[in-house]
Coordinates of C-alpha atoms in Angstrom, one line a residue:
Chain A
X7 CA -96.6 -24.8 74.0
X8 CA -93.8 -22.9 75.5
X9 CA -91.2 -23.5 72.6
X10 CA -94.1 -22.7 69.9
X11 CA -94.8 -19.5 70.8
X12 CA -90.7 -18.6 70.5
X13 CA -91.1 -20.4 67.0
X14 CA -94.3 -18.1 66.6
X15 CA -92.3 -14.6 67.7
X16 CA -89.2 -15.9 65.7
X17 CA -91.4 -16.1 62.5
X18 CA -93.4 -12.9 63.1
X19 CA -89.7 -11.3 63.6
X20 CA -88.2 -12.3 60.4
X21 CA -89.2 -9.5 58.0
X22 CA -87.8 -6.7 60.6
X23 CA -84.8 -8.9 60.7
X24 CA -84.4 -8.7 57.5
X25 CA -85.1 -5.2 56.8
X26 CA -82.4 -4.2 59.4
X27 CA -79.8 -6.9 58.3
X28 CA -80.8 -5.4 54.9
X29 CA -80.1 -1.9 56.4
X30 CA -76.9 -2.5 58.3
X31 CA -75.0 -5.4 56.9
X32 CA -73.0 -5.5 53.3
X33 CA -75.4 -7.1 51.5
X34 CA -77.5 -5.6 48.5
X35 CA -79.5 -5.7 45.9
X36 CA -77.6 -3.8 43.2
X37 CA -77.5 -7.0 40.7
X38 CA -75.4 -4.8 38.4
X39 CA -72.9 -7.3 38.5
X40 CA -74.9 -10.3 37.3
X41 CA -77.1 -8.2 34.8
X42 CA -75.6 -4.2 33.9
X43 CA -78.8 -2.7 34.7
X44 CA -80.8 -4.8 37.1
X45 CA -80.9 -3.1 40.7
X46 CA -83.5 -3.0 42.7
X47 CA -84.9 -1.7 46.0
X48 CA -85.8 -4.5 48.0
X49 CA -86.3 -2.4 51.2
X50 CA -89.3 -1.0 50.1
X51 CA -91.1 -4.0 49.0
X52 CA -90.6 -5.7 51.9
X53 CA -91.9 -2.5 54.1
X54 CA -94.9 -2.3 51.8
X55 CA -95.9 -5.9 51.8
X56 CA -95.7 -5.9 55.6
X57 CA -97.6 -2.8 56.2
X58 CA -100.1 -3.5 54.3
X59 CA -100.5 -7.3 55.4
X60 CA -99.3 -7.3 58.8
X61 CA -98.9 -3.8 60.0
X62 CA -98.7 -5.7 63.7
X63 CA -94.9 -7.0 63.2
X64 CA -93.5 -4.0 61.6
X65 CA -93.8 -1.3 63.7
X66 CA -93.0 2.5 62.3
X67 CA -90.4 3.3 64.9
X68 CA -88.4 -0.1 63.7
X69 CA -88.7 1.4 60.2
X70 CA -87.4 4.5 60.8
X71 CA -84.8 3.6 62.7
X72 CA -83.6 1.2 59.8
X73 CA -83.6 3.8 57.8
X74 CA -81.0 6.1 59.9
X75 CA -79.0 3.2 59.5
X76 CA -79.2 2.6 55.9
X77 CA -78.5 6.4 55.7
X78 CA -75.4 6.0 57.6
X79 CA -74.0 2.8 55.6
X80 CA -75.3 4.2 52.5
X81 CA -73.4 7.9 53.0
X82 CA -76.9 9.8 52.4
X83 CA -77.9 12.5 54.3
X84 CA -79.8 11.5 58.0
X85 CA -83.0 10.8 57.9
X86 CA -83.4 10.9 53.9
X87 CA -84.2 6.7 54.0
X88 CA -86.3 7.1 57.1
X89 CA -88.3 10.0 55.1
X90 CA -88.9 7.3 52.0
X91 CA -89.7 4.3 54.1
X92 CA -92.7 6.9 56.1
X93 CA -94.4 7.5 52.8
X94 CA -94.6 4.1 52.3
X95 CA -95.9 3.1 55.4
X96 CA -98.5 6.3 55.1
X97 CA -99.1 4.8 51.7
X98 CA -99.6 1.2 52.7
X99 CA -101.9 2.1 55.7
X100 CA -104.0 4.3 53.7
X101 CA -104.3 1.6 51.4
X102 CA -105.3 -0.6 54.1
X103 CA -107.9 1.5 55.6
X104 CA -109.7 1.9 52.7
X105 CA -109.6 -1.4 51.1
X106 CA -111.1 -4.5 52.8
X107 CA -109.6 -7.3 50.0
X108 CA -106.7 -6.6 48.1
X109 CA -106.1 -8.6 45.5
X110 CA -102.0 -8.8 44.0
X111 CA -103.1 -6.7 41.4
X112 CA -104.4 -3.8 43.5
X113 CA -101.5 -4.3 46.0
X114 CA -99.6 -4.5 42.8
X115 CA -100.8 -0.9 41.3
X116 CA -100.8 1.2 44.7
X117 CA -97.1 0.1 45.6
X118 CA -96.5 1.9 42.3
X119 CA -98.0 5.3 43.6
X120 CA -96.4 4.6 47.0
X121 CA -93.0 4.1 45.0
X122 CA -93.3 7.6 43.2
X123 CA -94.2 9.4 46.1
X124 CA -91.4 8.0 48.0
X125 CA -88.8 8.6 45.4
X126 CA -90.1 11.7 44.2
X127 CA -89.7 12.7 48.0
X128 CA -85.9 11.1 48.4
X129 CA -84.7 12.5 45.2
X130 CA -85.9 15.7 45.2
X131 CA -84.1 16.5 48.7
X132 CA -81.0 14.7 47.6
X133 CA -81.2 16.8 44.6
X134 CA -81.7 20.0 46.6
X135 CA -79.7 19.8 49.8
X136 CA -77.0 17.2 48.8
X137 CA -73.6 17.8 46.8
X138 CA -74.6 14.1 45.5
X139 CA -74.8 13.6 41.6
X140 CA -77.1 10.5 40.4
X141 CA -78.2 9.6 36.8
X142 CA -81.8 9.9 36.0
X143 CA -81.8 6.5 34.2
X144 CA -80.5 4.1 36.9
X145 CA -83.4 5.6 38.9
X146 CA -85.7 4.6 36.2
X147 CA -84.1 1.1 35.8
X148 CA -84.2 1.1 39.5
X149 CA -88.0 1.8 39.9
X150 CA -88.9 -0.6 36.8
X151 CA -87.2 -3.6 38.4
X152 CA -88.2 -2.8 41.9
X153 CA -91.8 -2.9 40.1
X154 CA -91.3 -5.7 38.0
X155 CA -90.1 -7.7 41.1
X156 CA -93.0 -7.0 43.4
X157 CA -95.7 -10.3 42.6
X158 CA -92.4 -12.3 42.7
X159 CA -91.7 -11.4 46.3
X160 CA -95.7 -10.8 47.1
X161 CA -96.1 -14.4 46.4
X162 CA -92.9 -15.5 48.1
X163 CA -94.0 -13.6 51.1
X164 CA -97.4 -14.9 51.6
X165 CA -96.1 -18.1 51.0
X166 CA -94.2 -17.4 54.1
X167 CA -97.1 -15.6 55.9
X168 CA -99.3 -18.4 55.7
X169 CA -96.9 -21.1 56.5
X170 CA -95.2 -19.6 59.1
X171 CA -97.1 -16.8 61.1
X172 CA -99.8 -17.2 63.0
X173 CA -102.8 -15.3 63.1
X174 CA -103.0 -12.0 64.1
X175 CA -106.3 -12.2 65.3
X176 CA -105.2 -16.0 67.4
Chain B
X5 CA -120.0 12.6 47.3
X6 CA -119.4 14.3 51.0
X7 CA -119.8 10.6 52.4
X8 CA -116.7 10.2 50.4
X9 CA -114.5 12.9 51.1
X10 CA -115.2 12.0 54.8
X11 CA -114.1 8.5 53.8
X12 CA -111.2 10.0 52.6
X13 CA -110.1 12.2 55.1
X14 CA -110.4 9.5 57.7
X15 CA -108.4 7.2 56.1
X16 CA -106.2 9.4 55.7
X17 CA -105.9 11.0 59.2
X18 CA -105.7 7.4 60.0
X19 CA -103.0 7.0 58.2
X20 CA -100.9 9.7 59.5
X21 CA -102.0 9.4 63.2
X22 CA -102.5 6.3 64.1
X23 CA -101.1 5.0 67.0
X24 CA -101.6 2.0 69.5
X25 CA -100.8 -1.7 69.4
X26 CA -97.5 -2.4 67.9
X27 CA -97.3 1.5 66.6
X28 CA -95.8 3.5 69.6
X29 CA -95.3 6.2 67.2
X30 CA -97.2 8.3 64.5
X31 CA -96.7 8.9 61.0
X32 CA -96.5 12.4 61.4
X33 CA -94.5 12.7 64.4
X34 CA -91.6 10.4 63.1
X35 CA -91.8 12.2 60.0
X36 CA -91.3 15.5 61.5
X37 CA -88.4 13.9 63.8
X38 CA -87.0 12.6 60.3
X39 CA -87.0 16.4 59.1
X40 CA -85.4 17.4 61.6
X41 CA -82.8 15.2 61.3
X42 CA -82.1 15.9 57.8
X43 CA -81.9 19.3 58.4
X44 CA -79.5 19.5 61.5
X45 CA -77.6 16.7 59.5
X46 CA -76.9 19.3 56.4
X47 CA -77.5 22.6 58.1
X48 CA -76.8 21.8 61.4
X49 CA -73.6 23.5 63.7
X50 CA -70.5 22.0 63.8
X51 CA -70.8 20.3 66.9
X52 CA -73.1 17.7 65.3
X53 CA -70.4 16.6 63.1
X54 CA -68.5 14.8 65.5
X55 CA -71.8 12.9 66.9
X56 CA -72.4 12.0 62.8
X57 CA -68.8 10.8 62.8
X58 CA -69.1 9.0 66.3
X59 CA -72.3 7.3 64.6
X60 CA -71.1 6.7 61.6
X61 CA -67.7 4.8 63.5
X62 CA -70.4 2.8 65.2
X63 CA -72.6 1.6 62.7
X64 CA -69.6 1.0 60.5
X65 CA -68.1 -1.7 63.0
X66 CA -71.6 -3.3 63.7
X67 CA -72.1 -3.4 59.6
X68 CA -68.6 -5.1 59.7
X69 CA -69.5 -7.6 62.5
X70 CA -72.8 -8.6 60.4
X71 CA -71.4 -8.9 57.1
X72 CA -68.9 -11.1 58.3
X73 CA -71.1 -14.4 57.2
X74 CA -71.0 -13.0 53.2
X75 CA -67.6 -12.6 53.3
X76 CA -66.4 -16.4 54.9
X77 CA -68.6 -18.4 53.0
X78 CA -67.2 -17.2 50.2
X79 CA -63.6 -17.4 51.2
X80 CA -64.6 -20.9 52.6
X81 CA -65.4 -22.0 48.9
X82 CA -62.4 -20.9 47.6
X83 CA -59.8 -21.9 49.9
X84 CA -61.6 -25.9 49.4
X85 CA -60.9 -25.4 45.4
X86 CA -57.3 -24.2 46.0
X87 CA -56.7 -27.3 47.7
X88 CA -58.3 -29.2 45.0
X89 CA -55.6 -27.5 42.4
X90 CA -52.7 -27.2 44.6
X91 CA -50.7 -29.2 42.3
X92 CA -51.5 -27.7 38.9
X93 CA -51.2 -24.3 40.8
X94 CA -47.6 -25.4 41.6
X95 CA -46.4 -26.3 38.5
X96 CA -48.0 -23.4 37.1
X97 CA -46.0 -20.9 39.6
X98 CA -42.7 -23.0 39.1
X99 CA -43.4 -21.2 35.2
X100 CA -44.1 -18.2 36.2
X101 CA -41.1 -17.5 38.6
X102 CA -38.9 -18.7 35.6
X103 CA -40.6 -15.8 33.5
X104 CA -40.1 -13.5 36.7
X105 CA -36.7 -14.5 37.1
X106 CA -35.6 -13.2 33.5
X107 CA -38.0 -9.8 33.5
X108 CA -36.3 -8.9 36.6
X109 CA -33.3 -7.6 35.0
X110 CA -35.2 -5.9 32.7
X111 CA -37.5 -4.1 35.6
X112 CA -35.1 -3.1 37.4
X113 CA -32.8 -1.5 34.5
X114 CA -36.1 0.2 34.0
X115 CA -36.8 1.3 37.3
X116 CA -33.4 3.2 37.6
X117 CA -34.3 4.8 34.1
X118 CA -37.4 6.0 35.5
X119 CA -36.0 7.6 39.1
X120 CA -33.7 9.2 36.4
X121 CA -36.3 10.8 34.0
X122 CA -38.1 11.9 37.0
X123 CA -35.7 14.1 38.5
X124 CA -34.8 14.9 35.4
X125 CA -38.6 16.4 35.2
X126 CA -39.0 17.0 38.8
X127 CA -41.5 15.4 39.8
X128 CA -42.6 13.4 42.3
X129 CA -41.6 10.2 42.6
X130 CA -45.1 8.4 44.2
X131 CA -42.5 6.0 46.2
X132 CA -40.6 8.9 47.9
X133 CA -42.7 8.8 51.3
X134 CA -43.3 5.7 51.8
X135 CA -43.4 6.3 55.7
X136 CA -46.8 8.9 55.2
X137 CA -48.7 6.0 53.7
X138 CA -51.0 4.0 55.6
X139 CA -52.4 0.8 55.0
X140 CA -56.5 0.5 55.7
X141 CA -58.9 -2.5 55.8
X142 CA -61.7 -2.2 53.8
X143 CA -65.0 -2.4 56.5
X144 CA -67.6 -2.3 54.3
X145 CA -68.2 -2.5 50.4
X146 CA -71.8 -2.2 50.0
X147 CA -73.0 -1.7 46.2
X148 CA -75.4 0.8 45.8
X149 CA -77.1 1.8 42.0
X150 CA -76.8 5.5 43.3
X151 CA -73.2 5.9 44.9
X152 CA -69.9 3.6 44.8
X153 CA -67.6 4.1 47.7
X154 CA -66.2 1.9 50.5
X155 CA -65.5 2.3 54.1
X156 CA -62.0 1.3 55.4
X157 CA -60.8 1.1 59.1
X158 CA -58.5 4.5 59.4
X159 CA -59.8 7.7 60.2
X160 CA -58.7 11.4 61.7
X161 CA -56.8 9.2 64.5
X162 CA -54.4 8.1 61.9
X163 CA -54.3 11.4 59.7
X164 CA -56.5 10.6 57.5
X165 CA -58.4 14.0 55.6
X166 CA -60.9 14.8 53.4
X167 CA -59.3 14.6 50.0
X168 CA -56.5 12.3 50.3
X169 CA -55.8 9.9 47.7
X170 CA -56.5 5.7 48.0
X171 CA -54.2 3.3 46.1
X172 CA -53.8 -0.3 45.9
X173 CA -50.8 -1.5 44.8
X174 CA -49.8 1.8 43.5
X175 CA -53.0 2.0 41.7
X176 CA -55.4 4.5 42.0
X177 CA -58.7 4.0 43.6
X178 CA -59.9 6.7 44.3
X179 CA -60.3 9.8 47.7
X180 CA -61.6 10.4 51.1
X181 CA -64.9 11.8 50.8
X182 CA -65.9 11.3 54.7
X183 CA -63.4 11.0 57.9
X184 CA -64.3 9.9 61.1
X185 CA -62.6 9.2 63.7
X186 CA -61.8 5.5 63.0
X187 CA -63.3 5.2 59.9
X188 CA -63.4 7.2 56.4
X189 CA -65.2 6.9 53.2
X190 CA -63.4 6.5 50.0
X191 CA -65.2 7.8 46.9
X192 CA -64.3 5.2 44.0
X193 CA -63.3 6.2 40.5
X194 CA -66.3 4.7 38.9
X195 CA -69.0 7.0 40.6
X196 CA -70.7 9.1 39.5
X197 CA -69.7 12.1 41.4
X198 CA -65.7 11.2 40.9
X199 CA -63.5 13.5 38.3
X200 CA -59.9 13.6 38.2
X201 CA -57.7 14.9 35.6
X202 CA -55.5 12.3 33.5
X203 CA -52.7 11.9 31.0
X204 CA -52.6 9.3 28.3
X205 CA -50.2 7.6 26.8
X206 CA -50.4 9.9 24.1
X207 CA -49.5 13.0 26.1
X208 CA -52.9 13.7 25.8
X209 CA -54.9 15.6 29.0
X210 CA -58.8 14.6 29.6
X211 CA -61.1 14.2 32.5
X212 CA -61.7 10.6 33.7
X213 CA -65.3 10.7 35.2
X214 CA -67.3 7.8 37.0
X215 CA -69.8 6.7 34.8
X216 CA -71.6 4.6 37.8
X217 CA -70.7 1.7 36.1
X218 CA -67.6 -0.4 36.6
X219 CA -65.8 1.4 33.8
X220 CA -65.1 4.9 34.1
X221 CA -65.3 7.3 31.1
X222 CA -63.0 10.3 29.6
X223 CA -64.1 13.3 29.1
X224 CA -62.5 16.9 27.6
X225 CA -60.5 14.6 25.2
X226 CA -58.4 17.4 22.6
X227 CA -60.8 17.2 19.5
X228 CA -59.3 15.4 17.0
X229 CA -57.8 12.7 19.7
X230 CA -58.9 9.2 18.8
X231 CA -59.1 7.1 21.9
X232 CA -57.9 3.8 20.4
X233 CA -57.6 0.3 22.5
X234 CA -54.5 -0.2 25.1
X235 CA -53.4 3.6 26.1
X236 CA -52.4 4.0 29.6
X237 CA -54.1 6.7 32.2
X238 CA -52.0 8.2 34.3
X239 CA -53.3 11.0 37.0
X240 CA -51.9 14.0 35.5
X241 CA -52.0 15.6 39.2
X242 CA -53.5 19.2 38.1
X243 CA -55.6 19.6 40.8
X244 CA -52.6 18.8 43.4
X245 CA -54.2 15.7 45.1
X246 CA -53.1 13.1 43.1
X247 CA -49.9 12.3 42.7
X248 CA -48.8 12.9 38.7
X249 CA -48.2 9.8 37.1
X250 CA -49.9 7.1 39.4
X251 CA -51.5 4.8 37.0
X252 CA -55.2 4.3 36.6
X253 CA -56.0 2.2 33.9
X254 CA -56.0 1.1 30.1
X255 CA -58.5 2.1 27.6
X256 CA -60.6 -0.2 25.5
X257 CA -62.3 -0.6 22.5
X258 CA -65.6 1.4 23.6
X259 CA -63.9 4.4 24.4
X260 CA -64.2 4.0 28.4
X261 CA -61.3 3.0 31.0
X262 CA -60.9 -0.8 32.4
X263 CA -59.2 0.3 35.5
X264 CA -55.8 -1.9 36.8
X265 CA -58.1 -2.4 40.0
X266 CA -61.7 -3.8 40.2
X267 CA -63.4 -1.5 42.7
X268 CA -65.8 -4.8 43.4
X269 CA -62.7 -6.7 45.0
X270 CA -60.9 -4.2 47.3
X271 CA -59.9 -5.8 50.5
X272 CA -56.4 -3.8 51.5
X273 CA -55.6 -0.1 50.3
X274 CA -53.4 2.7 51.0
X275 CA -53.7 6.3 52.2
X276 CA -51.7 8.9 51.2
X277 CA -51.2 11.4 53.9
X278 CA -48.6 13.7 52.0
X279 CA -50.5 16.0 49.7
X280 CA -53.3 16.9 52.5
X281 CA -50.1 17.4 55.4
X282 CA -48.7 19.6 52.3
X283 CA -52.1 22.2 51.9
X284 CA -52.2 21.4 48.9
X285 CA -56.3 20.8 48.7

């Protein structure tokens, strides 16, 4: 009984592990390597999934504390990350209040509008209040793939929801 | 239509205020702290530089620590396959240090010429001050789409300024965009915001600017120049930080730079701590 429930609180902990081992370790999801234009923002896919699905195991303070320290790794200005990953999550609850079934689809099309409103926000101040240059089309490529990779990690992660986690309501 | 907007304006105070359960904190609060954050961070006085630079030291280590998996599996791989070839590799280098063997004469024939052209020119010879280089360890090489640098494991302790030049193997890498105590950020030639003026082969002067991808591109090329496969950039060391005629890279057939060092596979690099000491920046 005992040694399920530490199974149970080791699954329900896995996406904010990931999201900080994400944040802090070397890893990354620029693929430009293995395809010239293929990056993507894996961070916010797996905030909006979690928010939306499970708002219990990912709390806001965990978020926003991942993103300081993806500012810090990433050399961005403090806070910018932190600022992104919020409108998500106010994205993603809003979403949640006022939906009762979401459907891949629908989850599919608001992640969009969260996306632009948390990009619009992170470039816009690191446009205005940073000496940092970026080009205009590796944020498009970047919002197309981060897009266009969504169902793929949507399934994979309620594959892992419903094999893994328990309940919420157990 | 008002049974809506009430809909709507409770979702989305909801949304913003919500607190309880797993949420200790708002929306909106953690959004204002984040503000304020970002603001002290650019705006802020300067005593909240050395707490970003204490942070900064501290994450670095703890992102070095946790990367440390991706980086020995991979070295784990390739130190079973060397083992594999360990014979062919031997006969291979047995070659090779015959070919070495008869190019040394030649190099170093060359190398006195050189020392001799350069005082001739009076320049500096990148070699002199050797003692005002320091080696670094690169901490942390995370790819971003948005901004390629790398951390390395010398900071202010060691000398190490905003502006000083990175080599590897004489090569250029790039410059210190961020010092910390213990750590500093090097800003690589391919990025976006990296511009440094360069000779070619040719005599030629042009910008070489980070493209964001691997290869950097030139730019203020004299108008009828024809960029043509194989010329040599050299730092032309206009703008007094890099040292004039530390190599860079060879052009190719698209116009852009392969540089002599893949910013991908930096492990080791050097600092050098002459042209800040000098006030030259």
């Amino acid at each position: 009984m005992a040694r399920n429930s530490i199974m149970n609180k080791l699954y329900n902990g896995g996406p904010l592990f990931l999201l900080y081992y994400l944040c802090i370790s070397e890893i990354d999801t620029n693929l430009e390597k293995v395809f010239e234009i293929f990056t993507l923002n894996f961070q916010i896919i797996l905030i909006y999934f979690w928010v939306i699905k499970r708002p219990d195991i990912m709390a806001n303070g965990h978020i926003f504390l991942a993103g300081l320290i993806n500012d810090v790794v990433m050399g961005f200005p403090l806070g910018l990350s932190s600022l992104s990953y919020l409108i998500i999550i106010f994205v993603g609850t809003y979403v949640r209040n006022k939906s009762v079934n979401t459907t891949i689809a629908s989850d599919w099309f608001t992640f969009l509008l969260a996306m632009i409103f948390s990009n619009l926000l992170f470039f816009s101040l690191l446009n205005n209040f940073s000496d940092l240059m970026f080009s205009f089309t590796k944020i498009g490529y970047n919002i197309f793939f981060t897009l266009f990779m969504f169902p793929v990690f949507w399934l994979l992660f309620n594959i892992y929801q419903t094999t893994f986690m328990t309940n919420r309501d157990a | 239509m008002s049974v809506s907007r009430d809909d709507f304006s409770i979702a989305f105070r909801s949304a913003l205020l919500q607190r309880g359960g797993a949420q200790k904190f708002s929306v909106l609060s953690l959004t204002f702290l984040a503000l304020v954050i970002f603001f002290i961070d650019i705006y802020g006085p300067k005593i909240t530089k050395p707490v970003r630079a204490f942070i900064n030291d501290v994450v670095y280590r703890i992102t070095y620590l946790a990367s440390t998996p991706t980086r020995v599996f991979p070295k784990a791989g390739d130190t079973i396959s060397s083992y594999m070839n360990i014979r062919e590799e031997n006969k291979r280098l047995k070659a090779e240090i015959e070919k070495y063997k008869s190019l040394e004469l030649d190099v170093e024939f060359l190398a006195d010429e050189n020392k001799n052209l350069q005082k001739i020119l009076e320049t500096e010879y990148f070699n002199k001050n050797l003692t005002n280089i320091v080696l670094a360890k690169v901490l942390v090489d995370k790819d971003s789409p948005f901004l390629k640098s790398i951390i390395i494991n010398k900071g202010t302790k060691n000398g190490v300024l905003k502006g000083m030049p990175v080599t590897m193997d004489n090569y250029l890498v790039g410059r210190i965009v961020e010092t910390n105590y213990l750590s500093s950020r090097v800003l690589l030639l391919n990025d976006l915001n990296s511009r440094i003026p360069v000779t070619l082969d040719k005599g030629a002067q042009a910008i070489l600017s980070g493209s964001g991808l691997t290869n950097p591109i030139l730019e203020y090329l004299p108008e009828d120049f024809d960029t043509v496969e194989g010329l040599s950039v050299f730092a032309s060391g206009k703008d007094g930080i890099f040292t004039s005629g530390t190599p860079i890279g060879k052009t190719n057939s698209k116009g852009t730079v392969n540089l002599f060092v893949d910013p991908n596979q930096l492990s080791f690099v050097t600092v050098n701590l002459n042209i800040q000491n000098q006030g030259k920046l």
